Short mmCIF file of C-alpha atoms and ligand atoms in Angstrom, two decimals:
data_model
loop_
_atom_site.label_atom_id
_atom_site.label_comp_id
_atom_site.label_asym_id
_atom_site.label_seq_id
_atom_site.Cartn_x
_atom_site.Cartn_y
_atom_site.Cartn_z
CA UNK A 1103 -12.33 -14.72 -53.66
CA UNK A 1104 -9.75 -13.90 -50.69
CA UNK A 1105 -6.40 -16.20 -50.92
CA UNK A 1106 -5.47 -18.26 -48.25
CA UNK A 1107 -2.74 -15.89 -47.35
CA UNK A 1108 -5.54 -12.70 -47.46
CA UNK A 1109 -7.46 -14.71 -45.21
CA UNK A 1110 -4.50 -15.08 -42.58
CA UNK A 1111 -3.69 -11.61 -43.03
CA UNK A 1112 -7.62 -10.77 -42.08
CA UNK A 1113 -7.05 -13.29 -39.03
CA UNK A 1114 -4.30 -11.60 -38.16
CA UNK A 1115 -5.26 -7.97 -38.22
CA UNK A 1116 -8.63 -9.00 -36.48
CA UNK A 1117 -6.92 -10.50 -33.98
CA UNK A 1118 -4.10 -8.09 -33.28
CA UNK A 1119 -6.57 -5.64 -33.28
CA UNK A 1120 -9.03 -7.24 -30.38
CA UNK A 1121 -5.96 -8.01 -28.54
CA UNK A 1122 -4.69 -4.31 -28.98
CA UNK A 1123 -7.86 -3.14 -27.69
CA UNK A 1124 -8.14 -5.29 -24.78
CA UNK A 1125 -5.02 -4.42 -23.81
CA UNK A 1126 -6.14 -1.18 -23.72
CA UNK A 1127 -9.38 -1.74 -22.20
CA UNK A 1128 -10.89 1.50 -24.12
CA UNK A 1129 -13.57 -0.26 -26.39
CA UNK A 1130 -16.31 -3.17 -26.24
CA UNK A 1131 -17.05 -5.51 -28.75
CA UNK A 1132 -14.27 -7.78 -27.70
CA UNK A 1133 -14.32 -9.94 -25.03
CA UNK A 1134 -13.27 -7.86 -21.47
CA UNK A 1135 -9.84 -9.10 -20.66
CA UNK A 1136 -9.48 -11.94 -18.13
CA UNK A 1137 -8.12 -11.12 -14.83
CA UNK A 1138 -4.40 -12.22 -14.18
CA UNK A 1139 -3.37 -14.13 -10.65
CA UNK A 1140 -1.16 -15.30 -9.05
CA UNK A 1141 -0.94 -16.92 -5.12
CA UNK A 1142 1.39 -17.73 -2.60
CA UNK A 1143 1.44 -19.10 1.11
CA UNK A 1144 2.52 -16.52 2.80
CA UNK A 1145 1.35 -15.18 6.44
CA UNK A 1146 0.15 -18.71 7.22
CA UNK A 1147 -2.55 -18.67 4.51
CA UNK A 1148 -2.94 -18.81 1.03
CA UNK A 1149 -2.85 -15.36 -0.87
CA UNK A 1150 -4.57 -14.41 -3.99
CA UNK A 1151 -4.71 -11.14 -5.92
CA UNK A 1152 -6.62 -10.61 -8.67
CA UNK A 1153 -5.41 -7.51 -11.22
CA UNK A 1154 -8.31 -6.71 -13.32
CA UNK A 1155 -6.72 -4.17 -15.02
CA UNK A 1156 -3.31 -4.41 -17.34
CA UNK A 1157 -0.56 -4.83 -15.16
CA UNK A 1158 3.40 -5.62 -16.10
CA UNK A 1159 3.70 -9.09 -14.55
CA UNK A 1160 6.75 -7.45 -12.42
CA UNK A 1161 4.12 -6.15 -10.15
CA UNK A 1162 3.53 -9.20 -8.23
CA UNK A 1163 7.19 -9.66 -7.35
CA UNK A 1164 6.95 -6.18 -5.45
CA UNK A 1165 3.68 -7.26 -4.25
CA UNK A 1166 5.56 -10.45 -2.72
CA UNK A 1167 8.12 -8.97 -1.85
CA UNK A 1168 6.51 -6.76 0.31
CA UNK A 1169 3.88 -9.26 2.21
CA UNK A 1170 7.35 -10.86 2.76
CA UNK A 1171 8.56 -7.74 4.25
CA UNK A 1172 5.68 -7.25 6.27
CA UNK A 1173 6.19 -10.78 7.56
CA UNK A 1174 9.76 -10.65 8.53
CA UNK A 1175 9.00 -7.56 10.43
CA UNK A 1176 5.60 -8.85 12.29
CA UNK A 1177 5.99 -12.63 12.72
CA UNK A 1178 6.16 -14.28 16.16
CA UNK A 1179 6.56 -17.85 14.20
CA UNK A 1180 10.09 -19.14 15.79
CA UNK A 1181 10.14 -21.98 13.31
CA UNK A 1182 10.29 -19.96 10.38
CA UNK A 1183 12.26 -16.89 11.62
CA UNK A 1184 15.13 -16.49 14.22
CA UNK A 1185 14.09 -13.27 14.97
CA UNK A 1186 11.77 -10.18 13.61
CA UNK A 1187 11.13 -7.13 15.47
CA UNK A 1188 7.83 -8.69 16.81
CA UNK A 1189 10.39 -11.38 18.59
CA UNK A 1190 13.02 -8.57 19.34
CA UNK A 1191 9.56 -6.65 21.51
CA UNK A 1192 8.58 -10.04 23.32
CA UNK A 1193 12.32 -11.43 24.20
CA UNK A 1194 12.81 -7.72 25.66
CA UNK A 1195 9.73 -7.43 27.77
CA UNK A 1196 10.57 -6.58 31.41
CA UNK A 1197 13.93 -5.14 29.89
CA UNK A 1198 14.25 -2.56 27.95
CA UNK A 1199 12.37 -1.01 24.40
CA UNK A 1200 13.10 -2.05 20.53
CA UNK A 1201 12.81 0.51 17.96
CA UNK A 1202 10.66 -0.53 15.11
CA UNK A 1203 9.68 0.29 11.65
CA UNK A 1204 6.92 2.62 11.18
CA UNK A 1205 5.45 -0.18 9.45
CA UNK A 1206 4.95 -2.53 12.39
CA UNK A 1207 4.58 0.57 15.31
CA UNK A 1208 1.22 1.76 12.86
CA UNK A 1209 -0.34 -2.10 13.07
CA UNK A 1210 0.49 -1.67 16.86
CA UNK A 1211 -1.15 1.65 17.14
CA UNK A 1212 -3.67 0.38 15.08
CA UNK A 1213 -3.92 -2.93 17.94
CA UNK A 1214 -4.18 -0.43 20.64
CA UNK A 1215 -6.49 1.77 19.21
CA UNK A 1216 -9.36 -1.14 18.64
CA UNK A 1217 -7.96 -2.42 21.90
CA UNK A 1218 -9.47 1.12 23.22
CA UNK A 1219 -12.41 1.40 21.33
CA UNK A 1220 -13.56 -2.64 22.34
CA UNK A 1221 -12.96 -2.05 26.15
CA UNK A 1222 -10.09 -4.50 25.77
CA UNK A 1223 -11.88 -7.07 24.10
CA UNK A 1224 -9.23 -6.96 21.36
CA UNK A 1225 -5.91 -6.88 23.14
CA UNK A 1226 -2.72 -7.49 21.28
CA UNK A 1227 -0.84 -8.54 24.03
CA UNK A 1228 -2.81 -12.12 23.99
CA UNK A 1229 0.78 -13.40 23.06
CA UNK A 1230 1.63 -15.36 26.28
CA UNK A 1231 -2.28 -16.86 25.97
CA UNK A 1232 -2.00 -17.75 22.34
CA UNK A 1233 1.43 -19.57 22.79
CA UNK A 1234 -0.03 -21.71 25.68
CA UNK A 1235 -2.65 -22.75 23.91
CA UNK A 1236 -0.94 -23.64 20.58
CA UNK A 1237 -4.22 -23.39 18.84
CA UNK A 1238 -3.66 -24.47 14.98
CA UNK A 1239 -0.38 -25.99 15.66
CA UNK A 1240 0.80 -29.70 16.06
CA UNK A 1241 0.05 -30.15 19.60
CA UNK A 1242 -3.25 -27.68 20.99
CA UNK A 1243 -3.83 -29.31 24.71
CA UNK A 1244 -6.05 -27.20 27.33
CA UNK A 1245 -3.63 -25.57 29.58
CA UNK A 1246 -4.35 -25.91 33.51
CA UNK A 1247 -6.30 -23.52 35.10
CA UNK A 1248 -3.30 -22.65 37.24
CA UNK A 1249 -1.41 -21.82 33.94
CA UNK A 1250 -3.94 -19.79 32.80
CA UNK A 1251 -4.62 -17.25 35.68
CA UNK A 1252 -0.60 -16.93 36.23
CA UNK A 1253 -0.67 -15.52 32.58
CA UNK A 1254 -3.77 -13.18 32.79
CA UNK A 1255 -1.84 -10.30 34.32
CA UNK A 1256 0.08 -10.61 31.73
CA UNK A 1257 -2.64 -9.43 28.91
CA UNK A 1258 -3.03 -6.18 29.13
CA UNK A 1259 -2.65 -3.46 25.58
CA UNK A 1260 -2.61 -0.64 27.67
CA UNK A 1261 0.94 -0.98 29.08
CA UNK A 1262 2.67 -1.34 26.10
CA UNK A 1263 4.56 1.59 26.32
CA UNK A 1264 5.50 3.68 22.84
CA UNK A 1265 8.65 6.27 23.03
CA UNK A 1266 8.79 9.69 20.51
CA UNK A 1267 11.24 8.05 19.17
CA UNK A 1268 9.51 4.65 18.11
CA UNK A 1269 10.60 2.17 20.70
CA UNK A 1270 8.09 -0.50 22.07
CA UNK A 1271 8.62 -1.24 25.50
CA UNK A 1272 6.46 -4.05 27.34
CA UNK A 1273 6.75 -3.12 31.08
CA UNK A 1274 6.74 -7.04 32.48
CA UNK A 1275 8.99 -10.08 31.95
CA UNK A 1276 6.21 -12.07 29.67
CA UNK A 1277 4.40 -9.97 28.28
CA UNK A 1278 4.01 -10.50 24.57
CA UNK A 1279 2.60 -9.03 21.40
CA UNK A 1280 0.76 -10.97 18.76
CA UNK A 1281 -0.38 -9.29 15.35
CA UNK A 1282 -2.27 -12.08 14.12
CA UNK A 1283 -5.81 -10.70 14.24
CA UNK A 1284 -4.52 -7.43 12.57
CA UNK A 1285 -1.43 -7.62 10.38
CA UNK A 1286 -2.99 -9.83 7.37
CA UNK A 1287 -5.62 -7.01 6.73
CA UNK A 1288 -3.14 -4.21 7.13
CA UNK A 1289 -0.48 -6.25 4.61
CA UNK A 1290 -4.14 -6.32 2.18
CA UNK A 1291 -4.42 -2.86 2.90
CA UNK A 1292 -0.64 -1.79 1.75
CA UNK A 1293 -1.00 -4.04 -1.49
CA UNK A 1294 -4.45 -2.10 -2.10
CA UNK A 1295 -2.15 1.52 -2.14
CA UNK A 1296 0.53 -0.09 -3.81
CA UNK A 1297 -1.82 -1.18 -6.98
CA UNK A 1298 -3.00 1.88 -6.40
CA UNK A 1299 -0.11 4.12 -6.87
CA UNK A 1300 0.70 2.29 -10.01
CA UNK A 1301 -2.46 3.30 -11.70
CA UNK A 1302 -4.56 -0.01 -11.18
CA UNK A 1303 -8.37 0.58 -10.50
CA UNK A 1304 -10.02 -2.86 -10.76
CA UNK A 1305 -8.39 -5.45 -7.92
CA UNK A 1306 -9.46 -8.18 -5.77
CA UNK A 1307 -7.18 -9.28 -3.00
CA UNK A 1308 -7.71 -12.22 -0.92
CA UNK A 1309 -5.77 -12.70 2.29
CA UNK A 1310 -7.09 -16.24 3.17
CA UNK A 1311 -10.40 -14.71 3.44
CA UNK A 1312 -9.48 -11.31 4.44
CA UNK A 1313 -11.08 -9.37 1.49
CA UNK A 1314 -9.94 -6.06 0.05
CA UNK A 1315 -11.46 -4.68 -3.25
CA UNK A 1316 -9.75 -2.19 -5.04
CA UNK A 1317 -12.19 0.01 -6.89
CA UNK A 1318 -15.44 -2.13 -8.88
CA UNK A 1319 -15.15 -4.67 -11.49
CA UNK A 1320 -13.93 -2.74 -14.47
CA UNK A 1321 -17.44 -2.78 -15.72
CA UNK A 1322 -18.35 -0.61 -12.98
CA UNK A 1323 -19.93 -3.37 -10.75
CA UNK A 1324 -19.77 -3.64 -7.29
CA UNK A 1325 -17.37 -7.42 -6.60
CA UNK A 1326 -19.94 -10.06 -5.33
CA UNK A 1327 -18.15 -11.67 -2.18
CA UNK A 1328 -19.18 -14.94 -0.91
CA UNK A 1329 -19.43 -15.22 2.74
CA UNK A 1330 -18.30 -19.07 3.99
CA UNK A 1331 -20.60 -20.68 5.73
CA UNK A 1332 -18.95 -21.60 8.84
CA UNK A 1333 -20.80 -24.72 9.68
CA UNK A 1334 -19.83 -26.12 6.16
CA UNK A 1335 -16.54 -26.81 4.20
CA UNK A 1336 -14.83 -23.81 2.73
CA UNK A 1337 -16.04 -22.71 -0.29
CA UNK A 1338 -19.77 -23.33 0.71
CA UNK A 1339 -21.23 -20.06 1.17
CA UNK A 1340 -23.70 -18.90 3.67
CA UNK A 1341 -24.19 -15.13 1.72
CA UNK A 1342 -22.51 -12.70 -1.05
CA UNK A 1343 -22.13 -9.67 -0.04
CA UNK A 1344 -21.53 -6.68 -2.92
CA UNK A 1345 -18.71 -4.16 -2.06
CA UNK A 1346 -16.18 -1.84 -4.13
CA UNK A 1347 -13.47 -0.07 -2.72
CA UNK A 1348 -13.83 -1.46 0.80
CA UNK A 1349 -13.16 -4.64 2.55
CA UNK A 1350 -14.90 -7.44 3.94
CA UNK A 1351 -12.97 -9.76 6.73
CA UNK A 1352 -14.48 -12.23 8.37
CA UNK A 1353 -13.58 -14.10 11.86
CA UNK A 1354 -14.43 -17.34 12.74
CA UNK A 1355 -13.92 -21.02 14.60
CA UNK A 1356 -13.46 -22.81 11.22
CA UNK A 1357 -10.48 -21.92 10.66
CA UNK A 1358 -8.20 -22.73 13.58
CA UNK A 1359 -9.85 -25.38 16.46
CA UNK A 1360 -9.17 -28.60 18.01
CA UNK A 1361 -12.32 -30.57 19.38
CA UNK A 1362 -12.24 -32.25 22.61
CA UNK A 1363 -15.12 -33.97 24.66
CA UNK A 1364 -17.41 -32.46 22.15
CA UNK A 1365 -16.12 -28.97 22.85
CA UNK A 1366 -14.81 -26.97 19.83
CA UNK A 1367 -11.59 -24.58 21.05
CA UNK A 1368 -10.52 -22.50 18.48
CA UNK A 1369 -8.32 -19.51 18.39
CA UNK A 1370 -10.30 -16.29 18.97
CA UNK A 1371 -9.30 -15.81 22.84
CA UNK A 1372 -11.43 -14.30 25.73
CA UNK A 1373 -8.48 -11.92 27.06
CA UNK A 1374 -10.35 -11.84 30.18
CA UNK A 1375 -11.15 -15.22 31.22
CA UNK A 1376 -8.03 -16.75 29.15
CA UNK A 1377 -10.38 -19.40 27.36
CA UNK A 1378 -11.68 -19.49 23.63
CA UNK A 1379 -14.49 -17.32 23.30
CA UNK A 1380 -18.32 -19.40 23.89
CA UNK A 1381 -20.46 -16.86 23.06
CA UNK A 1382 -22.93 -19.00 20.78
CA UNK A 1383 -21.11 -16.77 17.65
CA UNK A 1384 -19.56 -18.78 14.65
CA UNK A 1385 -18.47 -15.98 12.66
CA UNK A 1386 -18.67 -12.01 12.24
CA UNK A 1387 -18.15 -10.46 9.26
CA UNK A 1388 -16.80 -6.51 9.03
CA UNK A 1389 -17.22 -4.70 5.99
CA UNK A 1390 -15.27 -0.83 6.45
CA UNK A 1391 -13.02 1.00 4.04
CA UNK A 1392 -9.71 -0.24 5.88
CA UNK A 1393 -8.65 -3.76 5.84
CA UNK A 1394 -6.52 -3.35 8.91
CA UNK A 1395 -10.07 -1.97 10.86
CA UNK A 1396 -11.55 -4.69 9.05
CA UNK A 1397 -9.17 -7.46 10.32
CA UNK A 1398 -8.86 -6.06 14.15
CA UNK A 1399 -13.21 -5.05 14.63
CA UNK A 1400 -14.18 -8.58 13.29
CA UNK A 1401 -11.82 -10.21 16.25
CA UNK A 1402 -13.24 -7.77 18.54
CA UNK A 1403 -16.76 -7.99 17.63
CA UNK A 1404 -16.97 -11.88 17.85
CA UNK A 1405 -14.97 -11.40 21.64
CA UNK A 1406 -17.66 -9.01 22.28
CA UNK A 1407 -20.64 -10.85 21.40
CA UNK A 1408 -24.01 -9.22 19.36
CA UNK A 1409 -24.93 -6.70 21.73
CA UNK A 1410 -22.09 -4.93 22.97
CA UNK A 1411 -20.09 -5.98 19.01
CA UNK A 1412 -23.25 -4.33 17.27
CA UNK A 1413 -22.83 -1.35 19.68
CA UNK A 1414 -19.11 -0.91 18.22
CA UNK A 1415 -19.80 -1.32 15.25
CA UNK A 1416 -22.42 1.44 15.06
CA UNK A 1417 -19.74 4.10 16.51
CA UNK A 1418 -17.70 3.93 13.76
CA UNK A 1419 -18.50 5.59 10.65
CA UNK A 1420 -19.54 3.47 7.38
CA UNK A 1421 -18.99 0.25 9.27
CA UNK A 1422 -20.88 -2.80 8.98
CA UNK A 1423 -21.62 -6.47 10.28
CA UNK A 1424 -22.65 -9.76 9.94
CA UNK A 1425 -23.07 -12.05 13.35
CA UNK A 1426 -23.75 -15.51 11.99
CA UNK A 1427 -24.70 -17.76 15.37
CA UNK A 1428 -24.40 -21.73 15.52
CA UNK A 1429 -28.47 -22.45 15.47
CA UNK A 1430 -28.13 -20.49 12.07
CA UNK A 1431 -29.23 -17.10 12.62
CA UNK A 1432 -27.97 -14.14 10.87
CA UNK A 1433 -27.33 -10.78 12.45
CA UNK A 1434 -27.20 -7.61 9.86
CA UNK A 1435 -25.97 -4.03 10.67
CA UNK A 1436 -28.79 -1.27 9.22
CA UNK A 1437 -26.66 -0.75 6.56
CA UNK A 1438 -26.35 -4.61 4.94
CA UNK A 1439 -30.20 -4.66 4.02
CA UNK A 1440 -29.46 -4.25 0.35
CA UNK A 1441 -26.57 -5.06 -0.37
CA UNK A 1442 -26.18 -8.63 1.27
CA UNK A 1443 -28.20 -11.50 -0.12
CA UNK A 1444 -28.05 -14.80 2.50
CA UNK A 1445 -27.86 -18.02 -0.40
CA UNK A 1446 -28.16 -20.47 2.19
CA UNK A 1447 -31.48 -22.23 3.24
CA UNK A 1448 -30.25 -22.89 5.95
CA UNK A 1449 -30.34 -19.99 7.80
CA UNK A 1450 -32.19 -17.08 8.18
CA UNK A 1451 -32.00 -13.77 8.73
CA UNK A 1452 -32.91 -12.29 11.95
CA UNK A 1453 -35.58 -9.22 11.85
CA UNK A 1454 -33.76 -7.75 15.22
CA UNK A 1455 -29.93 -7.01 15.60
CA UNK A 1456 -30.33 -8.01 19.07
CA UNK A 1457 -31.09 -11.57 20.80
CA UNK A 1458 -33.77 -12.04 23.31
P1 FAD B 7 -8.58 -13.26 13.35
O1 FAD B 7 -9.85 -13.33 14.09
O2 FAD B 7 -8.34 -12.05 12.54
O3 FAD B 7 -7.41 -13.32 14.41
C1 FAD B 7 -7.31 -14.32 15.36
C2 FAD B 7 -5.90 -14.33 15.80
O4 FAD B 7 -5.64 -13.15 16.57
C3 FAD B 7 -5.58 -15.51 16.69
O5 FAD B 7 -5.07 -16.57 15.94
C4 FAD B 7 -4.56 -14.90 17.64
O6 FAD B 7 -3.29 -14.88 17.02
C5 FAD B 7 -5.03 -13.48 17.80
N1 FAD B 7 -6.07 -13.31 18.82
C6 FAD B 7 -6.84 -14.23 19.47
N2 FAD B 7 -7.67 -13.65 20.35
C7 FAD B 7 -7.43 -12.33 20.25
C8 FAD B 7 -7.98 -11.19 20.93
N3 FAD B 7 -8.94 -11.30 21.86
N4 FAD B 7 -7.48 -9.97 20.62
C9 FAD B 7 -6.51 -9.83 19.69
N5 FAD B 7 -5.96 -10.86 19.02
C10 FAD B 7 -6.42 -12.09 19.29
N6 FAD B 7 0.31 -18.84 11.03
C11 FAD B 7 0.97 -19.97 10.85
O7 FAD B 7 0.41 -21.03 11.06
N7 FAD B 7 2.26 -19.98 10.43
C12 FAD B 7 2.91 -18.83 10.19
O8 FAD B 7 4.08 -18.84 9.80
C13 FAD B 7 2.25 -17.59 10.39
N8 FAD B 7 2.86 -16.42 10.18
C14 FAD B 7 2.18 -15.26 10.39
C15 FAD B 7 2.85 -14.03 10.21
C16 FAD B 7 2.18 -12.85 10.41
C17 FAD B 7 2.91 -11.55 10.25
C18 FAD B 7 0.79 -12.86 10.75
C19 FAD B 7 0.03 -11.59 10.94
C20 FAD B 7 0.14 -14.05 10.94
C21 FAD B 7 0.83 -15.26 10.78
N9 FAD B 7 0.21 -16.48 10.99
C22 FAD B 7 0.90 -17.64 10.82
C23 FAD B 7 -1.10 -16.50 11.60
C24 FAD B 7 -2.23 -16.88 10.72
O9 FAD B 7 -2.27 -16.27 9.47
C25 FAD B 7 -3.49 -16.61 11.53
O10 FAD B 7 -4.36 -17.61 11.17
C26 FAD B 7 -4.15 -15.35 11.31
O11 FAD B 7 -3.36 -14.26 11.64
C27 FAD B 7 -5.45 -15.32 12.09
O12 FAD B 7 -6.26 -14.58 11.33
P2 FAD B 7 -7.78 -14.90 11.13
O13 FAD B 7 -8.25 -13.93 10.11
O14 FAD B 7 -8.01 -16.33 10.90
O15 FAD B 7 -8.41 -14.59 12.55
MG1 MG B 8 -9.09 -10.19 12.70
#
């Protein structure tokens, strides 16, 4: 017969042992180790990261701290910053260049690069548009058409104008630069090699829906990604998707909109005709090693539309999509067929990637 005090030594070695080895993460038999995580509003949306493998909790203070960074450098948002170097490139359009950190001149490269590779259908100069609009702020209103063809001039990525020495120079009085369908993937992206340079394999970061896995699960898994619905309220999926070591970003007119007359206008712009992009499309989904590429093609594919968006998405090496269309038809890339499993009845998957 064990004594009571035996039997709390046994509970205790038993447990310090499990807890020992989870820590460790070297045998089963125990439970795996829950993930930790931790969120913050940060970038205008809600950001989770998920550390699936032991972590000092001191991480996530650098890992704020530098979405932070990244936001202070990159934000156009005049209510919560006097100025960032984003501002210092608009207020100085017309004028003269700004030097930058190499931080925000790669998202900008990055910008003009898909800006090249879409035939302009992603252009990072939509500032002037986006700001006229006010699309997801406290007062959207459709602008005259007046308005609108004054500022088209004005959108073009191919004049921005980059020095050797790292000074961004917008040619005309007006011009401006907006990051916001690229900087959220590339901040995912610099978290991923952050975690990564401190030795942690098994991550999932979520950047208000701008996914970026780092590694598999720690059983060796692919992560099973739900893909919203975009008809439906968020969290209802239309699809999960299974990924590791890449990311999955998704664009869509759930997210930021006003309705009027029946008309939804939401925020993905048509840099050519000025107006919220009516191409039938509801979301598109990228899934590509880099979040940044991620973040930028999924913009560009839904201005582009199935056919020419499928095209680009094909030129780019292990690159992949999902067009999801308002009379609930789904559009895979050749290289989704077995790894992406549609959950909703509701829609089905086209055989063809391209619309009669
Ligand atoms: P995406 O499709 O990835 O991007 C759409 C966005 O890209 C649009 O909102 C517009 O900004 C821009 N865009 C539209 N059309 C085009 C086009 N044809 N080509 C290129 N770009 C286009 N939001 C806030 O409400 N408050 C904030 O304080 C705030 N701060 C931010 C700070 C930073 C550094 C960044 C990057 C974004 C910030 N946002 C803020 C914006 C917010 O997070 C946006 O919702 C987000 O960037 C849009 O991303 P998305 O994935 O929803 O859509
Ligand atoms: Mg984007």
């Amino acid at each position: 017969m064990r004594t009571p005090s035996q039997f709390i030594q046994s509970f205790l070695f038993i447990t310090c042992f499990c807890v020992g080895v989870l820590g460790l993460g070297l045998i089963s038999g125990c439970p795996s180790p829950s993930p930790v995580t931790e969120s913050r509003l940060m970038l205008g949306t809600s950001i989770t990261i998920s550390l699936h493998d032991k972590a000092p909790r001191s991480i996530f203070e650098e890992i704020w701290t530098l979405v932070q960074d990244i936001e202070s450098r990159m934000s156009i948002n005049a209510t919560a910053y006097d100025t960032t170097e984003l501002m210092q490139i608009n207020r100085s359009s017309g004028q003269q260049g700004v030097k930058v950190s190499d931080d925000t001149l790669e998202v900008i490269k990055e910008g003009i690069r898909i800006g090249h590779l879409s035939d302009g259908a992603f252009d990072i100069t939509i500032a002037p548009l986006v700001s006229l609009w006010q699309i997801g702020q406290d007062a959207p209103a459709i602008p005259g058409e007046e308005e609108i063809s004054a500022i088209l001039p004005l959108i073009e990525y191919s004049k921005i104008q980059i020095d050797s020495e790292g000074q961004v120079f917008l040619p005309h009085e007006g011009m401006g630069i907006d990051l916001g369908g690229v900087a959220k993937g590339y901040a995912a992206g610099k978290i991923a090699e952050l975690l990564k340079s401190r030795g942690i394999s098994h991550a999932l970061l979520d950047f208000g829906g701008d996914i970026a896995a780092v590694g598999s699960k720690p059983n060796g898994s692919p992560w099973r990604i739900g893909i919203q619905d975009p008809a439906a309220n968020r969290g209802i999926l239309l699809g999960i998707i299974e990924i590791a070591d890449q990311s999955v970003v998704t664009s869509g007119v759930y997210e930021r909109y006003f309705f009027l007359d029946g008309i939804r206008y939401h925020h993905i712009l048509d840099p050519d005709q000025g107006y919220p992009v009516r191409n039938g499309l509801t979301s598109v989904t990228v899934i590509t090693k880099d979040p940044a590429t991620a973040d930028a093609l999924s913009t560009a594919a839904f201005v582009l539309g199935l056919e020419k968006g499928t095209t680009l998405i094909a030129s780019i090496n292990d690159t992949e999509a999902i067009f999801v269309y308002e009379d609930k038809q789904v559009f895979l890339t050749d290289g989704l067929q077995d790894i992406f499993e549609l959950t909703s009845e509701e829609y089905a998957i086209s055989p063809s990637a391209y619309r009669e």
